[in-house]
Amino acid sequence: MANIKSAKKRILVNRNKALQNQMAKSQLKTLIKKFDAAVASGDKEAASAAYRLAVKKVDQAVARGIMHRNTAARRKSSFTLKFNRMA
């Protein structure tokens, strides 16, 4: 354990930030699974709504530094291909 007050605070802040990042990643994964399920079911309206939400959350993850921009671009491209193939 740290002895300096600022180091103790930094440990607490890092713990909270890690928890926030973990929650955001979990939410993103859930939305991606919902999109995949909507595509698998063949429901065009549900897939469209899930697609828009998944792309939005991926972009937000990039803005927060949770996901690399190239990874996000690859994921969004994959979503678009899946969505267009079901049409």
C-alpha atoms as an extended CHARMM CRD file, in Angstrom:
* protein
*
        87  EXT
         1         1  MET       CA              0.0000000000        0.0000000000        0.0000000000  PROA      1               0.0000000000
         2         2  ALA       CA              1.1800000000        3.5000000000       -0.7870000000  PROA      2               0.0000000000
         3         3  ASN       CA              2.3610000000        5.8270000000        1.9800000000  PROA      3               0.0000000000
         4         4  ILE       CA              1.9930000000        9.1750000000        0.2340000000  PROA      4               0.0000000000
         5         5  LYS       CA             -1.4390000000       10.7990000000        0.2880000000  PROA      5               0.0000000000
         6         6  SER       CA             -1.4980000000       11.5560000000       -3.4540000000  PROA      6               0.0000000000
         7         7  ALA       CA             -0.4920000000        7.9780000000       -4.2500000000  PROA      7               0.0000000000
         8         8  LYS       CA             -3.3260000000        6.6580000000       -2.0670000000  PROA      8               0.0000000000
         9         9  LYS       CA             -5.7690000000        8.9110000000       -3.8870000000  PROA      9               0.0000000000
        10        10  ARG       CA             -4.4080000000        7.7920000000       -7.2560000000  PROA      10              0.0000000000
        11        11  ILE       CA             -5.0440000000        4.1510000000       -6.2930000000  PROA      11              0.0000000000
        12        12  LEU       CA             -8.6790000000        4.9590000000       -5.4500000000  PROA      12              0.0000000000
        13        13  VAL       CA             -9.1850000000        6.9840000000       -8.6340000000  PROA      13              0.0000000000
        14        14  ASN       CA             -7.6600000000        4.2410000000      -10.7810000000  PROA      14              0.0000000000
        15        15  ARG       CA             -9.9000000000        1.6430000000       -9.1410000000  PROA      15              0.0000000000
        16        16  ASN       CA            -13.0060000000        3.7230000000       -9.8960000000  PROA      16              0.0000000000
        17        17  LYS       CA            -11.9510000000        4.4120000000      -13.4870000000  PROA      17              0.0000000000
        18        18  ALA       CA            -11.2260000000        0.7190000000      -14.0680000000  PROA      18              0.0000000000
        19        19  LEU       CA            -14.7060000000       -0.1200000000      -12.7880000000  PROA      19              0.0000000000
        20        20  GLN       CA            -16.2910000000        2.4620000000      -15.1000000000  PROA      20              0.0000000000
        21        21  ASN       CA            -14.3470000000        1.0950000000      -18.0800000000  PROA      21              0.0000000000
        22        22  GLN       CA            -15.3670000000       -2.4420000000      -17.1720000000  PROA      22              0.0000000000
        23        23  MET       CA            -19.0400000000       -1.4500000000      -17.0180000000  PROA      23              0.0000000000
        24        24  ALA       CA            -18.8360000000        0.3400000000      -20.3610000000  PROA      24              0.0000000000
        25        25  LYS       CA            -17.1710000000       -2.6850000000      -22.0150000000  PROA      25              0.0000000000
        26        26  SER       CA            -19.8130000000       -4.9880000000      -20.5790000000  PROA      26              0.0000000000
        27        27  GLN       CA            -22.6220000000       -2.7790000000      -21.8720000000  PROA      27              0.0000000000
        28        28  LEU       CA            -20.9910000000       -2.6600000000      -25.3020000000  PROA      28              0.0000000000
        29        29  LYS       CA            -20.6770000000       -6.4400000000      -25.4490000000  PROA      29              0.0000000000
        30        30  THR       CA            -24.3320000000       -6.8050000000      -24.4520000000  PROA      30              0.0000000000
        31        31  LEU       CA            -25.4540000000       -4.4620000000      -27.2290000000  PROA      31              0.0000000000
        32        32  ILE       CA            -23.3560000000       -6.3370000000      -29.7760000000  PROA      32              0.0000000000
        33        33  LYS       CA            -24.9480000000       -9.6250000000      -28.6710000000  PROA      33              0.0000000000
        34        34  LYS       CA            -28.4120000000       -8.0720000000      -29.0070000000  PROA      34              0.0000000000
        35        35  PHE       CA            -27.5500000000       -6.9330000000      -32.5330000000  PROA      35              0.0000000000
        36        36  ASP       CA            -26.3040000000      -10.4010000000      -33.4650000000  PROA      36              0.0000000000
        37        37  ALA       CA            -29.4730000000      -11.9530000000      -32.0350000000  PROA      37              0.0000000000
        38        38  ALA       CA            -31.6810000000       -9.5380000000      -34.0000000000  PROA      38              0.0000000000
        39        39  VAL       CA            -29.8200000000      -10.3600000000      -37.2220000000  PROA      39              0.0000000000
        40        40  ALA       CA            -30.0790000000      -14.0910000000      -36.5150000000  PROA      40              0.0000000000
        41        41  SER       CA            -33.8250000000      -13.8250000000      -35.9080000000  PROA      41              0.0000000000
        42        42  GLY       CA            -34.2940000000      -11.9980000000      -39.2140000000  PROA      42              0.0000000000
        43        43  ASP       CA            -36.2630000000       -9.1150000000      -37.6820000000  PROA      43              0.0000000000
        44        44  LYS       CA            -35.3310000000       -6.1630000000      -39.9070000000  PROA      44              0.0000000000
        45        45  GLU       CA            -36.7150000000       -3.4190000000      -37.6130000000  PROA      45              0.0000000000
        46        46  ALA       CA            -35.1040000000       -4.7800000000      -34.4510000000  PROA      46              0.0000000000
        47        47  ALA       CA            -31.8160000000       -5.3070000000      -36.2920000000  PROA      47              0.0000000000
        48        48  SER       CA            -31.9250000000       -1.7470000000      -37.6230000000  PROA      48              0.0000000000
        49        49  ALA       CA            -32.4670000000       -0.2730000000      -34.1660000000  PROA      49              0.0000000000
        50        50  ALA       CA            -29.8010000000       -2.5350000000      -32.6290000000  PROA      50              0.0000000000
        51        51  TYR       CA            -27.3920000000       -1.6360000000      -35.4470000000  PROA      51              0.0000000000
        52        52  ARG       CA            -27.7390000000        2.1010000000      -34.8360000000  PROA      52              0.0000000000
        53        53  LEU       CA            -27.3130000000        1.6760000000      -31.0880000000  PROA      53              0.0000000000
        54        54  ALA       CA            -24.2940000000       -0.6400000000      -31.4290000000  PROA      54              0.0000000000
        55        55  VAL       CA            -22.5060000000        1.7450000000      -33.8130000000  PROA      55              0.0000000000
        56        56  LYS       CA            -23.2340000000        4.6810000000      -31.5250000000  PROA      56              0.0000000000
        57        57  LYS       CA            -21.8640000000        2.8680000000      -28.4590000000  PROA      57              0.0000000000
        58        58  VAL       CA            -18.7440000000        1.7690000000      -30.3460000000  PROA      58              0.0000000000
        59        59  ASP       CA            -18.0870000000        5.3940000000      -31.3080000000  PROA      59              0.0000000000
        60        60  GLN       CA            -18.5900000000        6.4710000000      -27.6980000000  PROA      60              0.0000000000
        61        61  ALA       CA            -16.1500000000        3.7910000000      -26.5390000000  PROA      61              0.0000000000
        62        62  VAL       CA            -13.5370000000        5.2120000000      -28.9250000000  PROA      62              0.0000000000
        63        63  ALA       CA            -14.1550000000        8.7270000000      -27.6160000000  PROA      63              0.0000000000
        64        64  ARG       CA            -13.6430000000        7.5340000000      -24.0340000000  PROA      64              0.0000000000
        65        65  GLY       CA            -10.4860000000        5.6310000000      -24.9390000000  PROA      65              0.0000000000
        66        66  ILE       CA            -11.9980000000        2.2480000000      -24.1350000000  PROA      66              0.0000000000
        67        67  MET       CA            -11.5560000000        0.9190000000      -27.6700000000  PROA      67              0.0000000000
        68        68  HSD       CA             -8.9500000000        1.6490000000      -30.3260000000  PROA      68              0.0000000000
        69        69  ARG       CA            -10.2800000000        3.4820000000      -33.3740000000  PROA      69              0.0000000000
        70        70  ASN       CA             -9.1080000000        0.8170000000      -35.8210000000  PROA      70              0.0000000000
        71        71  THR       CA            -10.8170000000       -1.8860000000      -33.7670000000  PROA      71              0.0000000000
        72        72  ALA       CA            -13.9810000000        0.2050000000      -33.7750000000  PROA      72              0.0000000000
        73        73  ALA       CA            -13.8040000000        0.6560000000      -37.5420000000  PROA      73              0.0000000000
        74        74  ARG       CA            -13.4050000000       -3.0910000000      -38.0220000000  PROA      74              0.0000000000
        75        75  ARG       CA            -16.3550000000       -3.8360000000      -35.7270000000  PROA      75              0.0000000000
        76        76  LYS       CA            -18.6110000000       -1.2700000000      -37.4060000000  PROA      76              0.0000000000
        77        77  SER       CA            -17.6930000000       -2.6600000000      -40.8180000000  PROA      77              0.0000000000
        78        78  SER       CA            -18.5870000000       -6.1330000000      -39.5930000000  PROA      78              0.0000000000
        79        79  PHE       CA            -21.9340000000       -4.8810000000      -38.2660000000  PROA      79              0.0000000000
        80        80  THR       CA            -22.7040000000       -3.2090000000      -41.5910000000  PROA      80              0.0000000000
        81        81  LEU       CA            -21.8750000000       -6.3470000000      -43.5680000000  PROA      81              0.0000000000
        82        82  LYS       CA            -24.0700000000       -8.5060000000      -41.3270000000  PROA      82              0.0000000000
        83        83  PHE       CA            -26.9100000000       -6.0120000000      -41.5250000000  PROA      83              0.0000000000
        84        84  ASN       CA            -26.7110000000       -5.6580000000      -45.3140000000  PROA      84              0.0000000000
        85        85  ARG       CA            -26.5260000000       -9.4140000000      -45.8710000000  PROA      85              0.0000000000
        86        86  MET       CA            -29.8160000000       -9.9660000000      -44.0920000000  PROA      86              0.0000000000
        87        87  ALA       CA            -31.6520000000       -7.5650000000      -46.4490000000  PROA      87              0.0000000000
